[in-house]
Amino acid sequence: MYVKTVCLLLFSAMIPVSADHVTGVLGGHVILPCTMSKDLVEAGRRSSYPTSFVLWQRRNRIPQTVHKLLPSGVTYTSRPARDRVLVPPSLTDQGIFSLHLNGLMEQDAGTYRAVARYGGSKQKCLVTLRTIKLIQFPLSPLPENSSVNLTCRIVDPDPSSTSVRWLYDGLLVQPSSRISVSGSRLYIHRLTLEDHGKWSCEVDGARSSVTLLVVGVSGPDPLLVYTAIGSSVELPCNITHLPVERRLPFHWSKDKKSINDNNQVVVLNHVRPEDAGTYQCDTTYKGHRLTRLMELRVIQVSPSGPVFTKEGSQLWLQCNISTSTGKERFQWTGPSLPDGQRKVIQGTVVDLPDVHTQDSGAWTCSVYGKNGILGELEHWVYVHAAQTAGVGSFTSWHVLLLLLIIILVFCLAVIACISFRNHKRRLSHLTALTSLGASSTSQPKKTSVSE
């Protein structure tokens, strides 16, 4: 058998040769191509014995047989490649003698040679196989502001022909002040949450990837929070991509003064104007400080008069923010009118020179930013009708108060009459009982004598 193989290899110098380069990712699947031309396949089918034979060897100082398919259908596979390589027998009569290699390992890299025969047709194939694997150091997850090295480890028999492309979420990476690229190495310093995602190195279409996890405080810095006075608000210090088993200590401060709160979320109930200010949360992960600023801005309304307003009087409402950027947009929405519509006024001030009862109700001040509504506040206005002569004055609160007093006096009078009547009745009953007792005492006793 060895003599036949040597003779076949010597004769193969006169056989057509195809040369290819294949790149595979460690642990993945590759196909080392070896295909006859259509003319050779047709010629093989017309031969007296249209059977298939293929010998795949890895070129070393001494060629090592990887896989062999005999005309009888018997196959031979080397021990290191056992259960990992295959030449599908069903494809050989089509002139396809490609070697399928699974579970790719670094030691699989090298130059492979195949000698294939179909009937009287012969084909020789040379394939150079390189392997790649993307290695991250240190491993994820990594804190914000830390650094990471990505290395595309390439095992290539011909390193001079290797060209590496770097990708982030499928897009070509552009070097910057934070990202340095040097061939098969990529370095990122001052990591941000935007660096979280899939990083890949690509060589000849083969792509090896890692998912970079960055632990940090989510949200913009600073985070602007708008809330209405008197409402409740939460200031969250949300940590992204933190392993479930890890618990971090938190420290909070307001306007650079420490707050006695170690929770991940600060809750403010019934917000007051003095609650407005700059809040900061701090924590530490893997020796790196994670911090985020939050600007709390309180929305409040300054009315020109009391909540209860007389019809016909003047009233204005001013909506303001504790600390304004000057880029906010204000809009007032009045209570529902009889026709179902609502009055809408642009600006910070609502000026009502002649208040009517239909102005009574909830006035909503809405604050808008570039991306939509930031917050809103409801201010209630109560309007009582002006006092007029005639029956219509019963709608005035003065008349209503008078009616309530009259009803109260009437009720007290009725209660007094009933109490007096009951008292008088009890006296008459007591007098009758006294008279009856006296008459019973003065009546003489009668004595009967029996003879």
Tab-separated table of N, CA and C in Angstrom, residues 349-408:
chain	number	residue	atom	x	y	z
A	349	VAL	N	-45.923	82.324	31.577
A	349	VAL	CA	-46.922	83.077	32.345
A	349	VAL	C	-48.296	82.935	31.716
A	350	VAL	N	-49.300	82.714	32.578
A	350	VAL	CA	-50.706	82.784	32.194
A	350	VAL	C	-51.282	84.050	32.810
A	351	ASP	N	-51.780	84.947	31.988
A	351	ASP	CA	-52.343	86.227	32.461
A	351	ASP	C	-53.843	86.214	32.220
A	352	LEU	N	-54.605	86.225	33.326
A	352	LEU	CA	-56.065	86.238	33.252
A	352	LEU	C	-56.554	87.566	33.825
A	353	PRO	N	-56.740	88.589	32.970
A	353	PRO	CA	-57.141	89.912	33.484
A	353	PRO	C	-58.570	89.947	34.018
A	354	ASP	N	-59.436	89.043	33.569
A	354	ASP	CA	-60.831	89.009	34.014
A	354	ASP	C	-61.214	87.549	34.230
A	355	VAL	N	-61.035	87.064	35.463
A	355	VAL	CA	-61.243	85.653	35.762
A	355	VAL	C	-62.722	85.310	35.706
A	356	HIS	N	-63.053	84.176	35.088
A	356	HIS	CA	-64.427	83.676	35.019
A	356	HIS	C	-64.492	82.324	35.734
A	357	THR	N	-65.718	81.918	36.031
A	357	THR	CA	-65.887	80.632	36.720
A	357	THR	C	-65.396	79.468	35.867
A	358	GLN	N	-65.408	79.601	34.533
A	358	GLN	CA	-64.921	78.525	33.679
A	358	GLN	C	-63.397	78.381	33.740
A	359	ASP	N	-62.728	79.373	34.362
A	359	ASP	CA	-61.286	79.261	34.572
A	359	ASP	C	-60.949	78.435	35.806
A	360	SER	N	-61.989	78.045	36.550
A	360	SER	CA	-61.771	77.255	37.754
A	360	SER	C	-61.402	75.822	37.376
A	361	GLY	N	-60.385	75.289	38.038
A	361	GLY	CA	-59.961	73.919	37.762
A	361	GLY	C	-58.450	73.800	37.757
A	362	ALA	N	-57.950	72.723	37.122
A	362	ALA	CA	-56.518	72.425	37.117
A	362	ALA	C	-55.856	73.064	35.903
A	363	TRP	N	-54.839	73.893	36.170
A	363	TRP	CA	-53.987	74.455	35.127
A	363	TRP	C	-52.666	73.687	35.153
A	364	THR	N	-52.274	73.135	34.011
A	364	THR	CA	-51.080	72.290	33.926
A	364	THR	C	-49.966	73.027	33.203
A	365	CYS	N	-48.826	73.114	33.895
A	365	CYS	CA	-47.628	73.687	33.281
A	365	CYS	C	-46.744	72.530	32.826
A	366	SER	N	-46.476	72.429	31.526
A	366	SER	CA	-45.644	71.378	30.960
A	366	SER	C	-44.333	71.986	30.476
A	367	VAL	N	-43.234	71.315	30.816
A	367	VAL	CA	-41.904	71.767	30.430
A	367	VAL	C	-41.356	70.792	29.390
A	368	TYR	N	-40.934	71.337	28.231
A	368	TYR	CA	-40.446	70.514	27.131
A	368	TYR	C	-38.972	70.807	26.856
A	369	GLY	N	-38.265	69.760	26.429
A	369	GLY	CA	-36.883	69.889	25.991
A	369	GLY	C	-36.762	69.505	24.536
A	370	LYS	N	-35.541	69.296	24.078
A	370	LYS	CA	-35.310	68.979	22.677
A	370	LYS	C	-35.930	67.649	22.293
A	371	ASN	N	-35.972	66.696	23.239
A	371	ASN	CA	-36.451	65.350	22.923
A	371	ASN	C	-37.835	65.051	23.471
A	372	GLY	N	-38.573	66.094	23.890
A	372	GLY	CA	-39.924	65.857	24.384
A	372	GLY	C	-40.138	66.458	25.756
A	373	ILE	N	-41.200	65.967	26.433
A	373	ILE	CA	-41.586	66.539	27.718
A	373	ILE	C	-40.581	66.150	28.798
A	374	LEU	N	-40.253	67.119	29.657
A	374	LEU	CA	-39.319	66.906	30.761
A	374	LEU	C	-40.043	66.718	32.088
A	375	GLY	N	-41.168	67.406	32.259
A	375	GLY	CA	-41.936	67.319	33.499
A	375	GLY	C	-43.127	68.252	33.422
A	376	GLU	N	-44.044	68.107	34.383
A	376	GLU	CA	-45.223	68.973	34.417
A	376	GLU	C	-45.749	69.094	35.842
A	377	LEU	N	-46.541	70.148	36.051
A	377	LEU	CA	-47.070	70.448	37.382
A	377	LEU	C	-48.487	70.964	37.248
A	378	GLU	N	-49.394	70.485	38.128
A	378	GLU	CA	-50.786	70.951	38.146
A	378	GLU	C	-50.965	71.990	39.242
A	379	HIS	N	-51.625	73.091	38.897
A	379	HIS	CA	-51.956	74.135	39.873
A	379	HIS	C	-53.463	74.372	39.808
A	380	TRP	N	-54.133	74.250	40.964
A	380	TRP	CA	-55.585	74.370	40.984
A	380	TRP	C	-55.993	75.812	41.285
A	381	VAL	N	-56.997	76.268	40.550
A	381	VAL	CA	-57.574	77.597	40.737
A	381	VAL	C	-59.066	77.426	41.038
A	382	TYR	N	-59.512	78.071	42.133
A	382	TYR	CA	-60.934	78.028	42.520
A	382	TYR	C	-61.513	79.436	42.362
A	383	VAL	N	-62.545	79.569	41.543
A	383	VAL	CA	-63.163	80.868	41.262
A	383	VAL	C	-64.580	80.844	41.801
A	384	HIS	N	-64.917	81.813	42.710
A	384	HIS	CA	-66.297	81.912	43.194
A	384	HIS	C	-66.959	83.088	42.511
A	385	ALA	N	-68.266	82.905	42.230
A	385	ALA	CA	-69.009	83.903	41.469
A	385	ALA	C	-69.145	85.184	42.267
A	386	ALA	N	-69.189	86.284	41.549
A	386	ALA	CA	-69.373	87.590	42.203
A	386	ALA	C	-70.791	87.705	42.728
A	387	GLN	N	-71.001	88.454	43.897
A	387	GLN	CA	-72.312	88.598	44.527
A	387	GLN	C	-73.145	89.601	43.740
A	388	THR	N	-74.417	89.207	43.392
A	388	THR	CA	-75.355	90.079	42.666
A	388	THR	C	-76.677	90.088	43.372
A	389	ALA	N	-77.459	91.169	43.122
A	389	ALA	CA	-78.791	91.286	43.753
A	389	ALA	C	-79.741	90.353	43.051
A	390	GLY	N	-80.721	89.781	43.808
A	390	GLY	CA	-81.718	88.904	43.224
A	390	GLY	C	-81.459	87.461	43.588
A	391	VAL	N	-82.291	86.645	42.949
A	391	VAL	CA	-82.239	85.233	43.246
A	391	VAL	C	-80.894	84.615	42.839
A	392	GLY	N	-80.285	85.202	41.813
A	392	GLY	CA	-79.028	84.636	41.341
A	392	GLY	C	-77.925	84.710	42.362
A	393	SER	N	-78.088	85.514	43.442
A	393	SER	CA	-77.033	85.644	44.439
A	393	SER	C	-76.837	84.379	45.257
A	394	PHE	N	-77.757	83.429	45.135
A	394	PHE	CA	-77.615	82.186	45.891
A	394	PHE	C	-76.385	81.390	45.470
A	395	THR	N	-75.766	81.798	44.373
A	395	THR	CA	-74.540	81.114	43.967
A	395	THR	C	-73.324	81.681	44.667
A	396	SER	N	-73.502	82.808	45.379
A	396	SER	CA	-72.382	83.417	46.084
A	396	SER	C	-72.082	82.633	47.355
A	397	TRP	N	-70.801	82.593	47.704
A	397	TRP	CA	-70.429	81.830	48.881
A	397	TRP	C	-70.892	82.494	50.169
A	398	HIS	N	-71.126	83.814	50.125
A	398	HIS	CA	-71.684	84.491	51.308
A	398	HIS	C	-73.092	83.983	51.609
A	399	VAL	N	-73.913	83.871	50.538
A	399	VAL	CA	-75.293	83.412	50.725
A	399	VAL	C	-75.300	81.949	51.164
A	400	LEU	N	-74.426	81.160	50.598
A	400	LEU	CA	-74.365	79.765	51.000
A	400	LEU	C	-74.013	79.626	52.472
A	401	LEU	N	-73.089	80.469	52.933
A	401	LEU	CA	-72.729	80.434	54.344
A	401	LEU	C	-73.912	80.825	55.221
A	402	LEU	N	-74.673	81.848	54.791
A	402	LEU	CA	-75.852	82.276	55.554
A	402	LEU	C	-76.887	81.155	55.623
A	403	LEU	N	-77.133	80.469	54.495
A	403	LEU	CA	-78.086	79.369	54.491
A	403	LEU	C	-77.653	78.258	55.448
A	404	LEU	N	-76.383	77.987	55.472
A	404	LEU	CA	-75.891	76.959	56.394
A	404	LEU	C	-76.137	77.358	57.838
A	405	ILE	N	-75.938	78.646	58.167
A	405	ILE	CA	-76.171	79.102	59.549
A	405	ILE	C	-77.643	78.987	59.903
A	406	ILE	N	-78.534	79.391	58.957
A	406	ILE	CA	-79.981	79.318	59.222
A	406	ILE	C	-80.409	77.877	59.461
A	407	ILE	N	-79.889	76.971	58.610
A	407	ILE	CA	-80.247	75.556	58.775
A	407	ILE	C	-79.754	75.036	60.114
A	408	LEU	N	-78.561	75.442	60.521
A	408	LEU	CA	-78.022	75.003	61.802
A	408	LEU	C	-78.870	75.519	62.969
